[in-house]
Every structure is written in C-alpha cells, then in structure tokens.
PDB file of C-alpha atoms in Angstrom:
ATOM      1  CA  LYS A   1       7.860 -26.174 -29.332  1.00  0.00           C
ATOM      2  CA  ALA A   2      10.696 -23.720 -28.715  1.00  0.00           C
ATOM      3  CA  GLY A   3       9.799 -20.175 -27.782  1.00  0.00           C
ATOM      4  CA  VAL A   4      11.281 -16.908 -28.960  1.00  0.00           C
ATOM      5  CA  THR A   5      14.997 -16.816 -28.251  1.00  0.00           C
ATOM      6  CA  GLN A   6      16.920 -13.597 -27.747  1.00  0.00           C
ATOM      7  CA  THR A   7      20.665 -13.357 -27.378  1.00  0.00           C
ATOM      8  CA  PRO A   8      22.520 -12.152 -25.496  1.00  0.00           C
ATOM      9  CA  ARG A   9      20.454 -11.733 -22.342  1.00  0.00           C
ATOM     10  CA  TYR A  10      22.645  -8.999 -20.915  1.00  0.00           C
ATOM     11  CA  LEU A  11      25.046  -6.516 -22.461  1.00  0.00           C
ATOM     12  CA  ILE A  12      27.159  -3.698 -21.159  1.00  0.00           C
ATOM     13  CA  LYS A  13      28.512  -1.275 -23.755  1.00  0.00           C
ATOM     14  CA  THR A  14      30.305   2.024 -23.724  1.00  0.00           C
ATOM     15  CA  ARG A  15      28.830   5.201 -25.126  1.00  0.00           C
ATOM     16  CA  GLY A  16      29.703   5.544 -28.799  1.00  0.00           C
ATOM     17  CA  GLN A  17      30.001   1.823 -29.465  1.00  0.00           C
ATOM     18  CA  GLN A  18      27.583  -0.179 -31.540  1.00  0.00           C
ATOM     19  CA  VAL A  19      25.654  -3.309 -30.602  1.00  0.00           C
ATOM     20  CA  THR A  20      23.826  -6.121 -32.377  1.00  0.00           C
ATOM     21  CA  LEU A  21      21.014  -8.075 -30.783  1.00  0.00           C
ATOM     22  CA  SER A  22      19.576 -11.312 -32.130  1.00  0.00           C
ATOM     23  CA  CYS A  23      16.101 -12.799 -32.123  1.00  0.00           C
ATOM     24  CA  SER A  24      15.044 -16.256 -33.302  1.00  0.00           C
ATOM     25  CA  PRO A  25      11.262 -16.504 -33.691  1.00  0.00           C
ATOM     26  CA  ILE A  26       9.057 -19.475 -33.043  1.00  0.00           C
ATOM     27  CA  SER A  27       9.261 -21.992 -35.855  1.00  0.00           C
ATOM     28  CA  GLY A  28       6.781 -21.093 -38.577  1.00  0.00           C
ATOM     29  CA  HIS A  29       6.445 -17.457 -37.512  1.00  0.00           C
ATOM     30  CA  ARG A  30       7.475 -15.077 -40.251  1.00  0.00           C
ATOM     31  CA  SER A  31       6.947 -11.778 -38.490  1.00  0.00           C
ATOM     32  CA  VAL A  32       9.428 -10.384 -35.979  1.00  0.00           C
ATOM     33  CA  SER A  33       8.885  -7.116 -34.170  1.00  0.00           C
ATOM     34  CA  TRP A  34      11.246  -5.263 -31.856  1.00  0.00           C
ATOM     35  CA  TYR A  35      10.379  -3.142 -28.838  1.00  0.00           C
ATOM     36  CA  GLN A  36      12.297  -0.954 -26.446  1.00  0.00           C
ATOM     37  CA  GLN A  37      11.220  -0.817 -22.820  1.00  0.00           C
ATOM     38  CA  THR A  38      12.409   1.937 -20.507  1.00  0.00           C
ATOM     39  CA  PRO A  39      10.994   3.127 -17.175  1.00  0.00           C
ATOM     40  CA  GLY A  40      10.206   6.542 -18.587  1.00  0.00           C
ATOM     41  CA  GLN A  41       8.782   5.715 -22.012  1.00  0.00           C
ATOM     42  CA  GLY A  42       7.359   2.267 -21.404  1.00  0.00           C
ATOM     43  CA  LEU A  43       7.159  -0.208 -24.278  1.00  0.00           C
ATOM     44  CA  GLN A  44       7.774   1.394 -27.635  1.00  0.00           C
ATOM     45  CA  PHE A  45       7.661  -0.198 -31.055  1.00  0.00           C
ATOM     46  CA  LEU A  46      10.902  -0.085 -33.029  1.00  0.00           C
ATOM     47  CA  PHE A  47      10.178  -1.972 -36.254  1.00  0.00           C
ATOM     48  CA  GLU A  48       8.638  -5.070 -37.741  1.00  0.00           C
ATOM     49  CA  TYR A  49      10.028  -7.452 -40.309  1.00  0.00           C
ATOM     50  CA  PHE A  50       8.081  -9.907 -42.381  1.00  0.00           C
ATOM     51  CA  SER A  51       9.672 -12.185 -44.958  1.00  0.00           C
ATOM     52  CA  GLU A  52      12.922 -10.203 -44.829  1.00  0.00           C
ATOM     53  CA  THR A  53      11.178  -6.875 -45.469  1.00  0.00           C
ATOM     54  CA  GLN A  54      10.696  -4.053 -43.012  1.00  0.00           C
ATOM     55  CA  ARG A  55       6.956  -3.360 -43.041  1.00  0.00           C
ATOM     56  CA  ASN A  56       6.565  -0.944 -40.198  1.00  0.00           C
ATOM     57  CA  LYS A  57       8.840   1.397 -38.310  1.00  0.00           C
ATOM     58  CA  GLY A  58       8.438   3.301 -35.083  1.00  0.00           C
ATOM     59  CA  ASN A  59       9.653   6.756 -34.239  1.00  0.00           C
ATOM     60  CA  PHE A  60      13.297   6.067 -33.521  1.00  0.00           C
ATOM     61  CA  PRO A  61      16.441   7.688 -34.983  1.00  0.00           C
ATOM     62  CA  GLY A  62      18.323   6.101 -37.842  1.00  0.00           C
ATOM     63  CA  ARG A  63      20.914   4.724 -35.394  1.00  0.00           C
ATOM     64  CA  PHE A  64      18.427   1.928 -34.826  1.00  0.00           C
ATOM     65  CA  SER A  65      18.290  -0.538 -37.673  1.00  0.00           C
ATOM     66  CA  GLY A  66      17.401  -4.130 -38.244  1.00  0.00           C
ATOM     67  CA  ARG A  67      17.221  -6.936 -40.703  1.00  0.00           C
ATOM     68  CA  GLN A  68      15.642 -10.322 -41.125  1.00  0.00           C
ATOM     69  CA  PHE A  69      17.164 -13.390 -42.676  1.00  0.00           C
ATOM     70  CA  SER A  70      15.568 -16.029 -44.874  1.00  0.00           C
ATOM     71  CA  ASN A  71      15.111 -18.309 -41.851  1.00  0.00           C
ATOM     72  CA  SER A  72      13.124 -15.493 -40.160  1.00  0.00           C
ATOM     73  CA  ARG A  73      15.811 -14.815 -37.577  1.00  0.00           C
ATOM     74  CA  SER A  74      16.209 -11.104 -36.999  1.00  0.00           C
ATOM     75  CA  GLU A  75      18.959  -8.825 -35.801  1.00  0.00           C
ATOM     76  CA  MET A  76      18.726  -5.341 -34.435  1.00  0.00           C
ATOM     77  CA  ASN A  77      21.647  -2.935 -34.511  1.00  0.00           C
ATOM     78  CA  VAL A  78      22.179   0.260 -32.608  1.00  0.00           C
ATOM     79  CA  SER A  79      25.111   2.411 -33.648  1.00  0.00           C
ATOM     80  CA  THR A  80      26.800   5.223 -31.730  1.00  0.00           C
ATOM     81  CA  LEU A  81      25.233   4.198 -28.452  1.00  0.00           C
ATOM     82  CA  GLU A  82      23.936   6.830 -26.086  1.00  0.00           C
ATOM     83  CA  LEU A  83      23.250   6.555 -22.376  1.00  0.00           C
ATOM     84  CA  GLY A  84      19.539   6.822 -23.134  1.00  0.00           C
ATOM     85  CA  ASP A  85      19.663   3.627 -25.159  1.00  0.00           C
ATOM     86  CA  SER A  86      19.943   1.653 -21.945  1.00  0.00           C
ATOM     87  CA  ALA A  87      16.794  -0.444 -21.948  1.00  0.00           C
ATOM     88  CA  LEU A  88      15.257  -3.861 -22.165  1.00  0.00           C
ATOM     89  CA  TYR A  89      14.917  -4.802 -25.834  1.00  0.00           C
ATOM     90  CA  LEU A  90      12.187  -7.298 -26.554  1.00  0.00           C
ATOM     91  CA  CYS A  91      11.336  -9.077 -29.725  1.00  0.00           C
ATOM     92  CA  ALA A  92       8.036 -10.706 -30.594  1.00  0.00           C
ATOM     93  CA  SER A  93       7.174 -13.268 -33.226  1.00  0.00           C
ATOM     94  CA  SER A  94       3.735 -13.729 -34.640  1.00  0.00           C
ATOM     95  CA  TYR A  95       1.763 -15.408 -37.378  1.00  0.00           C
ATOM     96  CA  LEU A  96      -1.929 -14.835 -37.961  1.00  0.00           C
ATOM     97  CA  ARG A  97      -3.857 -17.986 -38.874  1.00  0.00           C
ATOM     98  CA  GLY A  98      -7.513 -17.230 -39.367  1.00  0.00           C
ATOM     99  CA  ARG A  99      -9.100 -16.726 -35.964  1.00  0.00           C
ATOM    100  CA  ASN A 100      -6.191 -18.415 -34.174  1.00  0.00           C
ATOM    101  CA  THR A 101      -3.435 -15.968 -33.622  1.00  0.00           C
ATOM    102  CA  GLU A 102      -0.274 -15.912 -31.624  1.00  0.00           C
ATOM    103  CA  ALA A 103       2.033 -13.127 -30.493  1.00  0.00           C
ATOM    104  CA  PHE A 104       4.859 -14.243 -28.246  1.00  0.00           C
ATOM    105  CA  PHE A 105       7.807 -12.391 -26.775  1.00  0.00           C
ATOM    106  CA  GLY A 106      11.309 -13.446 -25.942  1.00  0.00           C
ATOM    107  CA  GLN A 107      12.957 -12.866 -22.579  1.00  0.00           C
ATOM    108  CA  GLY A 108      14.641  -9.745 -23.825  1.00  0.00           C
ATOM    109  CA  THR A 109      18.144  -8.350 -23.948  1.00  0.00           C
ATOM    110  CA  ARG A 110      18.989  -5.931 -21.199  1.00  0.00           C
ATOM    111  CA  LEU A 111      21.384  -3.348 -22.583  1.00  0.00           C
ATOM    112  CA  THR A 112      23.307  -1.042 -20.293  1.00  0.00           C
ATOM    113  CA  VAL A 113      25.264   1.824 -21.825  1.00  0.00           C
ATOM    114  CA  VAL A 114      27.941   3.336 -19.599  1.00  0.00           C
TER     115      VAL A 114
ATOM    116  CA  ALA B   1      -3.391   6.838 -34.224  1.00  0.00           C
ATOM    117  CA  GLN B   2      -3.827   3.991 -31.827  1.00  0.00           C
ATOM    118  CA  LYS B   3      -3.729   4.579 -28.097  1.00  0.00           C
ATOM    119  CA  VAL B   4      -4.078   2.398 -25.013  1.00  0.00           C
ATOM    120  CA  THR B   5      -4.733   3.784 -21.564  1.00  0.00           C
ATOM    121  CA  GLN B   6      -4.299   1.897 -18.331  1.00  0.00           C
ATOM    122  CA  ALA B   7      -5.393   4.412 -15.781  1.00  0.00           C
ATOM    123  CA  GLN B   8      -4.278   2.387 -12.779  1.00  0.00           C
ATOM    124  CA  THR B   9      -0.554   2.761 -12.293  1.00  0.00           C
ATOM    125  CA  GLU B  10      -0.363   0.572  -9.205  1.00  0.00           C
ATOM    126  CA  ILE B  11      -2.805  -1.691  -7.409  1.00  0.00           C
ATOM    127  CA  SER B  12      -2.201  -3.350  -4.079  1.00  0.00           C
ATOM    128  CA  VAL B  13      -4.475  -6.091  -2.757  1.00  0.00           C
ATOM    129  CA  VAL B  14      -4.440  -8.785  -0.144  1.00  0.00           C
ATOM    130  CA  GLU B  15      -4.400 -12.400  -1.227  1.00  0.00           C
ATOM    131  CA  LYS B  16      -7.814 -13.847  -2.168  1.00  0.00           C
ATOM    132  CA  GLU B  17      -9.227 -10.476  -3.091  1.00  0.00           C
ATOM    133  CA  ASP B  18     -10.611 -10.018  -6.590  1.00  0.00           C
ATOM    134  CA  VAL B  19      -8.945  -7.325  -8.668  1.00  0.00           C
ATOM    135  CA  THR B  20      -9.850  -5.708 -11.991  1.00  0.00           C
ATOM    136  CA  LEU B  21      -7.325  -4.043 -14.256  1.00  0.00           C
ATOM    137  CA  ASP B  22      -8.803  -1.465 -16.580  1.00  0.00           C
ATOM    138  CA  CYS B  23      -7.879  -0.912 -20.202  1.00  0.00           C
ATOM    139  CA  VAL B  24      -9.349   1.642 -22.598  1.00  0.00           C
ATOM    140  CA  TYR B  25      -8.251   1.863 -26.206  1.00  0.00           C
ATOM    141  CA  GLU B  26      -8.583   4.141 -29.218  1.00  0.00           C
ATOM    142  CA  THR B  27      -8.344   3.084 -32.831  1.00  0.00           C
ATOM    143  CA  ARG B  28      -9.852   3.969 -36.194  1.00  0.00           C
ATOM    144  CA  ASP B  29      -9.319   0.466 -37.549  1.00  0.00           C
ATOM    145  CA  THR B  30     -12.363  -1.743 -37.951  1.00  0.00           C
ATOM    146  CA  THR B  31     -10.291  -4.895 -37.489  1.00  0.00           C
ATOM    147  CA  TYR B  32      -7.926  -4.961 -34.581  1.00  0.00           C
ATOM    148  CA  TYR B  33      -6.622  -7.192 -31.828  1.00  0.00           C
ATOM    149  CA  LEU B  34      -6.382  -6.660 -28.112  1.00  0.00           C
ATOM    150  CA  PHE B  35      -3.953  -8.391 -25.807  1.00  0.00           C
ATOM    151  CA  TRP B  36      -3.049  -8.720 -22.188  1.00  0.00           C
ATOM    152  CA  TYR B  37       0.493  -9.585 -21.155  1.00  0.00           C
ATOM    153  CA  LYS B  38       2.035 -10.248 -17.784  1.00  0.00           C
ATOM    154  CA  GLN B  39       5.591  -9.184 -17.054  1.00  0.00           C
ATOM    155  CA  PRO B  40       7.167 -10.798 -14.009  1.00  0.00           C
ATOM    156  CA  PRO B  41      10.453  -9.458 -12.577  1.00  0.00           C
ATOM    157  CA  SER B  42      12.400 -11.672 -15.001  1.00  0.00           C
ATOM    158  CA  GLY B  43      11.316  -9.314 -17.785  1.00  0.00           C
ATOM    159  CA  GLU B  44       9.688 -11.649 -20.261  1.00  0.00           C
ATOM    160  CA  LEU B  45       6.257 -10.622 -21.512  1.00  0.00           C
ATOM    161  CA  VAL B  46       3.958 -13.570 -20.938  1.00  0.00           C
ATOM    162  CA  PHE B  47       1.001 -13.794 -23.315  1.00  0.00           C
ATOM    163  CA  LEU B  48      -2.315 -14.098 -21.472  1.00  0.00           C
ATOM    164  CA  ILE B  49      -5.031 -13.496 -24.011  1.00  0.00           C
ATOM    165  CA  ARG B  50      -5.808 -12.160 -27.480  1.00  0.00           C
ATOM    166  CA  ARG B  51      -9.223 -10.884 -28.475  1.00  0.00           C
ATOM    167  CA  ASN B  52     -10.351 -10.051 -32.040  1.00  0.00           C
ATOM    168  CA  SER B  53     -12.419  -6.935 -32.615  1.00  0.00           C
ATOM    169  CA  PHE B  54     -15.184  -8.972 -34.228  1.00  0.00           C
ATOM    170  CA  ASP B  55     -15.542 -11.314 -31.246  1.00  0.00           C
ATOM    171  CA  GLU B  56     -17.075  -9.665 -28.197  1.00  0.00           C
ATOM    172  CA  GLN B  57     -17.512 -12.824 -26.183  1.00  0.00           C
ATOM    173  CA  ASN B  58     -16.120 -12.581 -22.694  1.00  0.00           C
ATOM    174  CA  GLU B  59     -13.645 -15.222 -21.716  1.00  0.00           C
ATOM    175  CA  ILE B  60     -12.753 -17.032 -18.540  1.00  0.00           C
ATOM    176  CA  SER B  61      -9.613 -19.029 -17.981  1.00  0.00           C
ATOM    177  CA  GLY B  62      -9.302 -20.362 -14.486  1.00  0.00           C
ATOM    178  CA  ARG B  63      -9.037 -17.390 -12.144  1.00  0.00           C
ATOM    179  CA  TYR B  64      -8.683 -14.973 -15.054  1.00  0.00           C
ATOM    180  CA  SER B  65     -11.540 -13.368 -16.946  1.00  0.00           C
ATOM    181  CA  TRP B  66     -11.750 -10.667 -19.563  1.00  0.00           C
ATOM    182  CA  ASN B  67     -14.572  -8.295 -20.401  1.00  0.00           C
ATOM    183  CA  PHE B  68     -14.466  -6.798 -23.899  1.00  0.00           C
ATOM    184  CA  GLN B  69     -16.937  -4.003 -24.661  1.00  0.00           C
ATOM    185  CA  LYS B  70     -16.630  -2.307 -28.032  1.00  0.00           C
ATOM    186  CA  SER B  71     -19.275   0.255 -27.078  1.00  0.00           C
ATOM    187  CA  THR B  72     -16.979   1.686 -24.419  1.00  0.00           C
ATOM    188  CA  SER B  73     -13.683   0.671 -26.092  1.00  0.00           C
ATOM    189  CA  SER B  74     -12.673  -1.239 -23.014  1.00  0.00           C
ATOM    190  CA  PHE B  75     -10.983  -4.564 -22.429  1.00  0.00           C
ATOM    191  CA  ASN B  76     -10.806  -5.148 -18.693  1.00  0.00           C
ATOM    192  CA  PHE B  77      -9.043  -7.993 -16.947  1.00  0.00           C
ATOM    193  CA  THR B  78     -10.187  -9.530 -13.668  1.00  0.00           C
ATOM    194  CA  ILE B  79      -8.239 -11.852 -11.414  1.00  0.00           C
ATOM    195  CA  THR B  80     -10.453 -13.742  -9.002  1.00  0.00           C
ATOM    196  CA  ALA B  81      -9.074 -14.835  -5.638  1.00  0.00           C
ATOM    197  CA  SER B  82      -5.677 -13.245  -6.292  1.00  0.00           C
ATOM    198  CA  GLN B  83      -2.501 -14.987  -5.246  1.00  0.00           C
ATOM    199  CA  VAL B  84       0.984 -13.737  -4.430  1.00  0.00           C
ATOM    200  CA  VAL B  85       2.236 -15.272  -7.685  1.00  0.00           C
ATOM    201  CA  ASP B  86      -0.034 -12.868  -9.574  1.00  0.00           C
ATOM    202  CA  SER B  87       2.235  -9.987  -8.537  1.00  0.00           C
ATOM    203  CA  ALA B  88       3.643  -8.538 -11.749  1.00  0.00           C
ATOM    204  CA  VAL B  89       3.229  -5.717 -14.222  1.00  0.00           C
ATOM    205  CA  TYR B  90       0.291  -6.211 -16.545  1.00  0.00           C
ATOM    206  CA  PHE B  91       0.108  -4.644 -19.978  1.00  0.00           C
ATOM    207  CA  CYS B  92      -2.821  -4.158 -22.273  1.00  0.00           C
ATOM    208  CA  ALA B  93      -1.956  -3.813 -25.963  1.00  0.00           C
ATOM    209  CA  LEU B  94      -3.661  -3.069 -29.262  1.00  0.00           C
ATOM    210  CA  SER B  95      -2.707  -4.053 -32.786  1.00  0.00           C
ATOM    211  CA  GLU B  96      -3.983  -3.837 -36.316  1.00  0.00           C
ATOM    212  CA  ALA B  97      -3.602  -6.799 -38.636  1.00  0.00           C
ATOM    213  CA  LEU B  98      -1.400  -6.058 -41.600  1.00  0.00           C
ATOM    214  CA  GLY B  99      -2.593  -8.027 -44.593  1.00  0.00           C
ATOM    215  CA  GLY B 100      -3.922 -10.734 -42.314  1.00  0.00           C
ATOM    216  CA  THR B 101      -0.468 -12.164 -41.831  1.00  0.00           C
ATOM    217  CA  SER B 102       0.914 -10.543 -38.732  1.00  0.00           C
ATOM    218  CA  TYR B 103       0.089  -8.310 -35.868  1.00  0.00           C
ATOM    219  CA  GLY B 104       2.249  -5.500 -37.059  1.00  0.00           C
ATOM    220  CA  LYS B 105       2.790  -2.845 -34.460  1.00  0.00           C
ATOM    221  CA  LEU B 106       1.614  -3.404 -30.904  1.00  0.00           C
ATOM    222  CA  THR B 107       0.664  -0.282 -28.998  1.00  0.00           C
ATOM    223  CA  PHE B 108       1.010  -0.820 -25.273  1.00  0.00           C
ATOM    224  CA  GLY B 109      -0.520   0.879 -22.299  1.00  0.00           C
ATOM    225  CA  GLN B 110       1.781   2.114 -19.576  1.00  0.00           C
ATOM    226  CA  GLY B 111       1.183  -0.988 -17.494  1.00  0.00           C
ATOM    227  CA  THR B 112      -0.346  -1.643 -14.100  1.00  0.00           C
ATOM    228  CA  ILE B 113       1.853  -2.848 -11.269  1.00  0.00           C
ATOM    229  CA  LEU B 114      -0.103  -5.385  -9.273  1.00  0.00           C
ATOM    230  CA  THR B 115       1.131  -6.334  -5.831  1.00  0.00           C
ATOM    231  CA  VAL B 116      -0.630  -9.111  -3.987  1.00  0.00           C
ATOM    232  CA  HIS B 117       0.223  -9.269  -0.300  1.00  0.00           C
ATOM    233  CA  PRO B 118      -0.010 -12.522   1.666  1.00  0.00           C
TER     234      PRO B 118
END
C-alpha cells in the first residue's frame, strides 16, 4: 500500500514568487491536512480538506491557500513568498474507521525562499 | 483551545538505558485522539501510536510502551533498552474527531530531541 506522496521534495524560490505543493494521500483516505514546520514555531496546522471542502483552517495569512480534487489529491499554494515562509511543509492523510484510525504523513517538501 | 506540552526539550542517554518522554495535554473535548510521532533527520513524521480518549489501556509494542492517564492528562512514552537508531525528534499530538470521519487539526507539542549515545 503506497504511502502519502509529496512533490516536489525540495524547492528554492525567490521572495515574491508563488509556489504550489502537491500531496497524494493514501488510497481510500479522504482527509488531507497541511502543516508548516519551522525551528521557531514548530509544527503548525495550515488547513484540512475533506471531500474537496476546506473544513478547518489554521492561523495563517490569506497568501496560504489550498484545494482538494475529486481523487483526494491536494495542492497547497503560497503566493508572494516571504523569507519567513522557508519551512518544511508536511501533509497528512487520514480516515477514521470506528476504533481503527490512521494518520500518516508524507516526507514533506522543504521550501527555501531566498 | 487544545494544547500539548512536552516539557523535555532534549534528552541524552547512553545505549541500553530506559528513557521516558513526557506529554501533557489540554482539551475541552470529550472525544479526542493522542498520537506519538518520530521524526528522523530525513524529515518524515513516522506514526508510532494513536490512543482514543475512551481507551485508557496502556500499550506495549516491542521496546516501546505508552502510559495514558486521563486523570493527569498525560500520555507518556517509554523506550526500554534504547538504541542509537532511536535518536530522533519525538512529537506528541492531540486531535479532535470531526464528524467521526477524520482527525481534523493535529496540535503538536514542541518535540523532544532524543540522542542515544553508543
């Protein structure tokens, strides 16, 4: 069974540019969540999508947006990049089945803004 | 609001020592889930365990064991006979269940850096 796949693994962008990150969840998982990890702030929740609808959003500016497609794949977009957006971006897929639950993360996309 | 506290920022032990990583959480939800993840240098968060709020049974998996106590809002993780390969950052996390169909938002602790010396 394939795990959560994030692409690309590494990105270098210039301040002011925009970037799109992709996440393919585990087959059968309909929920995709995104997280930002930085040394100073730790792991912070960005947003969660379920069946193409954003159900939950963290405390991030509007430059951070996302969407989910009918096949559950999700993309995250950051516009007008700032140096502070440099981080490891992780996505997680999950599906609750009674008492058996799963929450798995991808390997992340490491974004560097210069 | 949910909150997770991992008071130990860094722990250093010698191989074969037992080590316990502490996790204390706060939530007003009656149904919630607790997790432990391991993050090796490669960056991926590796799922270790999930515990439901209605199941207080402790669990042992090989050298790993978890102690969940609702009375003290703690979910501690013990590694018995630690090995060098256990060196990583360990995160405790808390989540509500939205409509019983997903974990929704995971709230993470700040992580504990575990270094196991040979």
